[in-house]
Amino acid sequence: MQTAFTAPGRFFRGNLHTHSTLSDGRLAPEEVCRRYRAEGYDFIALTDHFIGLYGYPVADTVPFRGEGFTTILGAELHSGAMRNGEIWHILAVGLPADFAEANAPHFGPVEGQESGPALAARAREAGAFVTVAHPQWSGMHFEDAMSIEAAHAVEIYNHGCAVEAGRGDGWHMADLMLSAGRRLTAIATDDAHFASPDAFGGWVMVKAEENAPEPLLAALKAGHFYATQGPELRDVRIEGKDVVVECSAVERVVVQGHGSAALCETGRSLTGARIKLAKFSGGDWVRVTVLDAAGRAAWSNPVWKD
């Protein structure tokens, strides 16, 4: 099976969750794209809130593409109530511009709406890469997350939620879902609104043969990417009875698995590690986190042992 490290092409840096003045962001779409391009990003998905209050926008970012920079159409979808009574937030990247409106007039659930799982399924059928958005920030129950059967991924780091609410982590939910047998990937995003320092804090590195919407979207769906705040992952593989990691200079290499299973190697300027798989016999998957001297992390997608 190909991974991000064996698939053909090269890595492209992208942000998959950002807002503009088309919903509750502070900057116009053109300026949002300009800033990400100026910061060295190769692509962006502008994902404004798909509710009636804002006219159900799927932002037309095609005019802001240019040499070395592209965009993928998308939106943050809302419909139906989670178990805590709040409306669903579902990230959909790769939506068609004419994606059918939901009955979601505002940020609260209303009677007669389609459910969150149904809306997610409709987005996936329309071609989108679907993600369970900011589960910690949302106060999401495990049963809610599992009900999104259409999800490709979980948002395991949301920079805006970390900066503004101290609730940016999604790995707890993702780990539970993985241990329940769901084969999901993991994205880091900004969810930037530009009303606080909520931009340029988490992104994905996507391996594709071309920096264009369709190849990038196909690579996301195939899991050919990793998530990061800065450190680089160069390989994560199972080799015999070991997990082998290659990376940029970091101070910790951690392998995590089912339940409490974890092993950590520490040192100055580590550029890799070989960690025994024996401790991880209780589950079907492992994943890798590396952390640099500044505390910035990079996260691999789960590696399945079968």
Tab-separated table of C-alpha atoms in Angstrom:
chain	number	residue	atom	x	y	z
A	1	MET	CA	0.000	0.000	0.000
A	2	GLN	CA	1.319	3.432	-0.923
A	3	THR	CA	1.773	6.035	1.801
A	4	ALA	CA	2.573	9.722	1.752
A	5	PHE	CA	6.235	8.729	1.723
A	6	THR	CA	6.114	6.196	-1.129
A	7	ALA	CA	3.516	7.802	-3.418
A	8	PRO	CA	4.826	9.638	-6.497
A	9	GLY	CA	5.061	13.423	-6.577
A	10	ARG	CA	6.176	15.956	-3.998
A	11	PHE	CA	4.766	17.550	-0.889
A	12	PHE	CA	2.553	20.639	-1.088
A	13	ARG	CA	1.671	22.750	1.947
A	14	GLY	CA	-2.003	23.555	2.433
A	15	ASN	CA	-4.628	24.848	4.825
A	16	LEU	CA	-8.009	23.118	4.716
A	17	HIS	CA	-10.104	25.244	7.099
A	18	THR	CA	-10.356	29.047	6.925
A	19	HIS	CA	-13.066	31.727	6.892
A	20	SER	CA	-13.599	35.065	5.159
A	21	THR	CA	-16.089	37.920	5.055
A	22	LEU	CA	-18.412	35.568	3.173
A	23	SER	CA	-19.267	34.276	6.662
A	24	ASP	CA	-17.736	35.304	10.000
A	25	GLY	CA	-14.131	35.995	8.989
A	26	ARG	CA	-12.541	39.462	9.079
A	27	LEU	CA	-10.831	39.448	5.657
A	28	ALA	CA	-12.159	39.277	2.106
A	29	PRO	CA	-11.545	36.006	0.232
A	30	GLU	CA	-8.919	37.576	-2.017
A	31	GLU	CA	-6.946	38.858	0.967
A	32	VAL	CA	-7.173	35.518	2.792
A	33	CYS	CA	-5.709	33.791	-0.264
A	34	ARG	CA	-3.059	36.482	-0.679
A	35	ARG	CA	-1.873	36.081	2.901
A	36	TYR	CA	-1.585	32.316	2.688
A	37	ARG	CA	0.281	32.580	-0.587
A	38	ALA	CA	2.618	35.185	0.946
A	39	GLU	CA	3.308	32.808	3.856
A	40	GLY	CA	4.519	30.105	1.487
A	41	TYR	CA	1.437	27.938	1.212
A	42	ASP	CA	0.878	26.061	-2.027
A	43	PHE	CA	-2.893	25.785	-1.683
A	44	ILE	CA	-5.861	26.693	0.485
A	45	ALA	CA	-9.470	25.652	0.934
A	46	LEU	CA	-11.654	28.576	1.965
A	47	THR	CA	-14.428	26.950	4.009
A	48	ASP	CA	-17.008	29.538	5.006
A	49	HIS	CA	-20.036	28.586	7.078
A	50	PHE	CA	-22.687	27.019	4.844
A	51	ILE	CA	-25.768	28.487	6.516
A	52	GLY	CA	-28.639	30.697	5.418
A	53	LEU	CA	-27.428	33.633	7.509
A	54	TYR	CA	-24.588	34.010	4.998
A	55	GLY	CA	-26.407	32.822	1.883
A	56	TYR	CA	-24.942	29.291	1.892
A	57	PRO	CA	-21.543	30.254	0.422
A	58	VAL	CA	-19.218	27.948	-1.437
A	59	ALA	CA	-16.522	30.571	-2.010
A	60	ASP	CA	-15.423	31.051	-5.616
A	61	THR	CA	-11.665	31.183	-5.117
A	62	VAL	CA	-10.820	30.223	-8.699
A	63	PRO	CA	-9.838	33.842	-9.590
A	64	PHE	CA	-7.174	33.793	-6.846
A	65	ARG	CA	-5.253	30.838	-8.271
A	66	GLY	CA	-1.927	31.585	-9.903
A	67	GLU	CA	1.517	30.266	-10.655
A	68	GLY	CA	2.504	28.018	-7.743
A	69	PHE	CA	-0.718	28.549	-5.806
A	70	THR	CA	-4.106	26.882	-6.118
A	71	THR	CA	-7.400	26.633	-4.256
A	72	ILE	CA	-9.918	23.890	-3.552
A	73	LEU	CA	-13.597	24.799	-3.149
A	74	GLY	CA	-15.170	23.871	0.156
A	75	ALA	CA	-17.341	24.873	3.095
A	76	GLU	CA	-18.019	24.170	6.760
A	77	LEU	CA	-21.403	22.451	6.806
A	78	HIS	CA	-24.039	22.682	9.530
A	79	SER	CA	-27.288	20.801	10.087
A	80	GLY	CA	-28.945	18.848	12.861
A	81	ALA	CA	-28.184	18.555	16.554
A	82	MET	CA	-25.423	16.625	18.269
A	83	ARG	CA	-26.110	14.927	21.602
A	84	ASN	CA	-25.152	18.094	23.475
A	85	GLY	CA	-27.890	20.006	21.640
A	86	GLU	CA	-25.548	22.073	19.460
A	87	ILE	CA	-25.448	22.105	15.669
A	88	TRP	CA	-23.007	19.965	13.706
A	89	HIS	CA	-19.795	21.378	12.207
A	90	ILE	CA	-18.555	19.235	9.314
A	91	LEU	CA	-15.632	20.219	7.105
A	92	ALA	CA	-16.089	19.455	3.391
A	93	VAL	CA	-13.197	20.182	0.999
A	94	GLY	CA	-13.792	19.598	-2.697
A	95	LEU	CA	-17.465	20.538	-2.875
A	96	PRO	CA	-19.060	21.472	-6.192
A	97	ALA	CA	-19.907	25.167	-6.458
A	98	ASP	CA	-23.609	24.292	-6.733
A	99	PHE	CA	-23.781	22.013	-3.680
A	100	ALA	CA	-27.436	21.927	-2.608
A	101	GLU	CA	-28.369	24.112	0.323
A	102	ALA	CA	-29.118	22.611	3.706
A	103	ASN	CA	-32.052	23.770	5.826
A	104	ALA	CA	-29.699	25.581	8.180
A	105	PRO	CA	-30.810	29.191	8.606
A	106	HIS	CA	-28.393	29.983	11.442
A	107	PHE	CA	-25.980	28.423	13.958
A	108	GLY	CA	-28.706	26.589	15.869
A	109	PRO	CA	-30.495	23.352	15.021
A	110	VAL	CA	-34.059	23.656	13.750
A	111	GLU	CA	-36.837	21.129	13.421
A	112	GLY	CA	-36.923	19.154	10.208
A	113	GLN	CA	-33.235	19.530	9.292
A	114	GLU	CA	-31.280	16.699	7.758
A	115	SER	CA	-28.960	15.134	10.279
A	116	GLY	CA	-25.228	15.800	10.452
A	117	PRO	CA	-24.443	12.259	9.253
A	118	ALA	CA	-26.825	12.669	6.299
A	119	LEU	CA	-25.280	16.003	5.323
A	120	ALA	CA	-21.780	14.516	5.556
A	121	ALA	CA	-22.836	11.603	3.355
A	122	ARG	CA	-24.284	14.007	0.798
A	123	ALA	CA	-21.031	15.978	0.732
A	124	ARG	CA	-18.955	12.835	0.242
A	125	GLU	CA	-21.234	11.657	-2.563
A	126	ALA	CA	-20.689	15.055	-4.198
A	127	GLY	CA	-16.935	14.407	-4.209
A	128	ALA	CA	-15.772	16.125	-1.014
A	129	PHE	CA	-13.060	15.106	1.428
A	130	VAL	CA	-15.083	15.042	4.659
A	131	THR	CA	-13.669	15.708	8.129
A	132	VAL	CA	-15.096	15.610	11.647
A	133	ALA	CA	-14.311	19.187	12.681
A	134	HIS	CA	-12.823	20.275	16.051
A	135	PRO	CA	-14.349	17.532	18.240
A	136	GLN	CA	-12.901	18.894	21.481
A	137	TRP	CA	-14.133	22.435	20.837
A	138	SER	CA	-17.572	21.094	19.927
A	139	GLY	CA	-17.885	18.987	23.092
A	140	MET	CA	-18.620	16.072	20.808
A	141	HIS	CA	-19.650	12.671	22.119
A	142	PHE	CA	-17.939	9.546	20.815
A	143	GLU	CA	-21.263	8.268	19.480
A	144	ASP	CA	-21.677	11.483	17.482
A	145	ALA	CA	-18.256	11.176	15.891
A	146	MET	CA	-18.802	7.516	15.037
A	147	SER	CA	-22.122	8.364	13.388
A	148	ILE	CA	-20.310	10.347	10.655
A	149	GLU	CA	-19.695	7.254	8.572
A	150	ALA	CA	-18.831	9.413	5.546
A	151	ALA	CA	-15.802	10.955	7.285
A	152	HIS	CA	-12.383	10.515	5.720
A	153	ALA	CA	-10.572	12.267	8.585
A	154	VAL	CA	-10.676	13.883	12.011
A	155	GLU	CA	-9.388	17.399	12.647
A	156	ILE	CA	-6.744	16.510	15.239
A	157	TYR	CA	-5.365	20.039	15.623
A	158	ASN	CA	-7.319	23.240	15.126
A	159	HIS	CA	-5.131	26.301	15.692
A	160	GLY	CA	-7.979	28.774	16.106
A	161	CYS	CA	-9.668	26.594	18.732
A	162	ALA	CA	-6.331	26.200	20.523
A	163	VAL	CA	-5.643	29.964	20.521
A	164	GLU	CA	-9.118	31.177	21.405
A	165	ALA	CA	-10.581	28.380	23.536
A	166	GLY	CA	-7.734	26.101	24.655
A	167	ARG	CA	-9.591	23.274	22.915
A	168	GLY	CA	-7.623	22.556	19.777
A	169	ASP	CA	-6.963	18.831	20.164
A	170	GLY	CA	-8.814	16.074	18.351
A	171	TRP	CA	-6.538	13.098	18.906
A	172	HIS	CA	-8.459	11.695	21.856
A	173	MET	CA	-11.522	11.300	19.662
A	174	ALA	CA	-9.523	10.066	16.686
A	175	ASP	CA	-7.749	7.438	18.808
A	176	LEU	CA	-11.061	6.126	20.141
A	177	MET	CA	-12.456	5.913	16.625
A	178	LEU	CA	-9.345	4.144	15.349
A	179	SER	CA	-9.536	1.622	18.168
A	180	ALA	CA	-13.183	1.024	17.258
A	181	GLY	CA	-12.035	-0.001	13.789
A	182	ARG	CA	-12.593	3.194	11.821
A	183	ARG	CA	-9.877	3.760	9.209
A	184	LEU	CA	-9.470	7.515	9.360
A	185	THR	CA	-6.743	10.045	8.663
A	186	ALA	CA	-5.768	13.146	10.633
A	187	ILE	CA	-5.586	16.798	9.561
A	188	ALA	CA	-4.210	19.926	11.219
A	189	THR	CA	-5.795	23.247	10.292
A	190	ASP	CA	-6.013	26.907	11.226
A	191	ASP	CA	-9.777	27.572	11.201
A	192	ALA	CA	-8.568	31.149	10.838
A	193	HIS	CA	-10.962	34.084	11.094
A	194	PHE	CA	-8.172	36.703	11.412
A	195	ALA	CA	-9.715	38.287	14.504
A	196	SER	CA	-6.898	36.848	16.652
A	197	PRO	CA	-3.507	35.205	15.989
A	198	ASP	CA	-5.311	32.141	14.636
A	199	ALA	CA	-3.541	31.720	11.269
A	200	PHE	CA	-0.465	29.802	10.058
A	201	GLY	CA	-0.367	27.457	13.061
A	202	GLY	CA	-1.264	24.040	11.652
A	203	TRP	CA	-1.370	22.606	8.139
A	204	VAL	CA	-1.147	19.509	5.989
A	205	MET	CA	1.665	18.423	3.716
A	206	VAL	CA	0.055	16.605	0.799
A	207	LYS	CA	2.006	14.358	-1.577
A	208	ALA	CA	0.744	14.782	-5.142
A	209	GLU	CA	2.145	14.869	-8.647
A	210	GLU	CA	0.674	18.299	-9.355
A	211	ASN	CA	-0.388	21.320	-7.318
A	212	ALA	CA	-3.912	21.332	-8.728
A	213	PRO	CA	-7.326	20.732	-7.097
A	214	GLU	CA	-8.041	17.239	-8.426
A	215	PRO	CA	-4.623	15.654	-7.681
A	216	LEU	CA	-4.559	17.252	-4.231
A	217	LEU	CA	-8.072	16.060	-3.455
A	218	ALA	CA	-7.262	12.541	-4.638
A	219	ALA	CA	-4.148	12.508	-2.444
A	220	LEU	CA	-6.140	13.663	0.590
A	221	LYS	CA	-8.672	10.885	0.086
A	222	ALA	CA	-5.864	8.349	-0.318
A	223	GLY	CA	-4.196	9.498	2.926
A	224	HIS	CA	-1.048	10.696	1.165
A	225	PHE	CA	-0.292	13.497	3.619
A	226	TYR	CA	0.763	14.285	7.148
A	227	ALA	CA	-0.188	17.079	9.553
A	228	THR	CA	2.244	19.508	11.135
A	229	GLN	CA	2.986	22.725	12.983
A	230	GLY	CA	6.452	22.896	11.417
A	231	PRO	CA	8.535	19.710	11.773
A	232	GLU	CA	8.919	17.500	8.709
A	233	LEU	CA	8.128	13.808	8.535
A	234	ARG	CA	10.223	12.057	5.886
A	235	ASP	CA	9.166	8.465	6.424
A	236	VAL	CA	7.022	6.413	8.777
A	237	ARG	CA	6.943	2.699	8.114
A	238	ILE	CA	6.715	-0.705	9.742
A	239	GLU	CA	9.860	-2.682	9.048
A	240	GLY	CA	9.826	-6.177	10.509
A	241	LYS	CA	9.141	-5.786	14.224
A	242	ASP	CA	9.952	-2.068	14.345
A	243	VAL	CA	8.357	1.271	13.580
A	244	VAL	CA	10.902	3.328	11.646
A	245	VAL	CA	10.647	7.124	11.661
A	246	GLU	CA	12.677	9.627	9.644
A	247	CYS	CA	12.165	13.342	10.226
A	248	SER	CA	13.708	16.803	10.501
A	249	ALA	CA	15.615	17.598	13.699
A	250	VAL	CA	13.372	17.067	16.739
A	251	GLU	CA	13.712	16.331	20.457
A	252	ARG	CA	11.049	13.628	20.825
A	253	VAL	CA	9.791	10.818	18.625
A	254	VAL	CA	6.665	9.171	20.042
A	255	VAL	CA	4.824	6.127	18.752
A	256	GLN	CA	1.244	5.796	19.995
A	257	GLY	CA	-1.268	2.970	19.690
A	258	HIS	CA	-4.409	1.468	21.181
A	259	GLY	CA	-5.298	2.493	24.730
A	260	SER	CA	-2.317	3.756	26.708
A	261	ALA	CA	0.332	2.166	24.475
A	262	ALA	CA	3.138	4.638	23.743
A	263	LEU	CA	6.916	4.676	23.507
A	264	CYS	CA	9.098	7.768	23.298
A	265	GLU	CA	12.693	8.335	22.234
A	266	THR	CA	14.280	11.638	23.288
A	267	GLY	CA	17.456	13.453	22.373
A	268	ARG	CA	18.898	16.592	20.857
A	269	SER	CA	18.554	16.920	17.079
A	270	LEU	CA	17.024	13.496	16.485
A	271	THR	CA	16.366	12.866	12.807
A	272	GLY	CA	14.756	9.497	13.270
A	273	ALA	CA	14.131	6.530	15.529
A	274	ARG	CA	13.511	2.798	15.411
A	275	ILE	CA	10.959	1.750	18.015
A	276	LYS	CA	9.899	-1.821	18.805
A	277	LEU	CA	6.371	-2.822	17.886
A	278	ALA	CA	6.038	-5.349	20.720
A	279	LYS	CA	4.343	-2.871	23.074
A	280	PHE	CA	1.646	-2.242	20.473
A	281	SER	CA	0.386	-5.818	20.110
A	282	GLY	CA	-2.991	-4.881	21.594
A	283	GLY	CA	-4.206	-2.928	18.587
A	284	ASP	CA	-4.274	-2.861	14.810
A	285	TRP	CA	-2.652	0.531	14.287
A	286	VAL	CA	0.112	2.855	15.378
A	287	ARG	CA	0.794	6.510	14.709
A	288	VAL	CA	3.745	8.837	15.198
A	289	THR	CA	4.175	12.261	16.800
A	290	VAL	CA	7.447	14.186	16.630
A	291	LEU	CA	8.114	17.349	18.635
A	292	ASP	CA	10.885	19.867	18.055
A	293	ALA	CA	12.787	22.048	20.518
A	294	ALA	CA	10.091	24.738	20.292
A	295	GLY	CA	7.356	22.243	21.168
A	296	ARG	CA	5.911	22.186	17.652
A	297	ALA	CA	4.529	18.840	16.517
A	298	ALA	CA	4.090	16.831	13.358
A	299	TRP	CA	1.701	13.909	13.244
A	300	SER	CA	1.555	10.925	10.930
A	301	ASN	CA	-1.604	9.308	9.734
A	302	PRO	CA	-2.323	5.953	11.379
A	303	VAL	CA	-0.323	3.031	10.056
A	304	TRP	CA	-2.327	-0.206	10.039
A	305	LYS	CA	-0.417	-3.360	10.882
A	306	ASP	CA	-2.263	-5.698	8.495
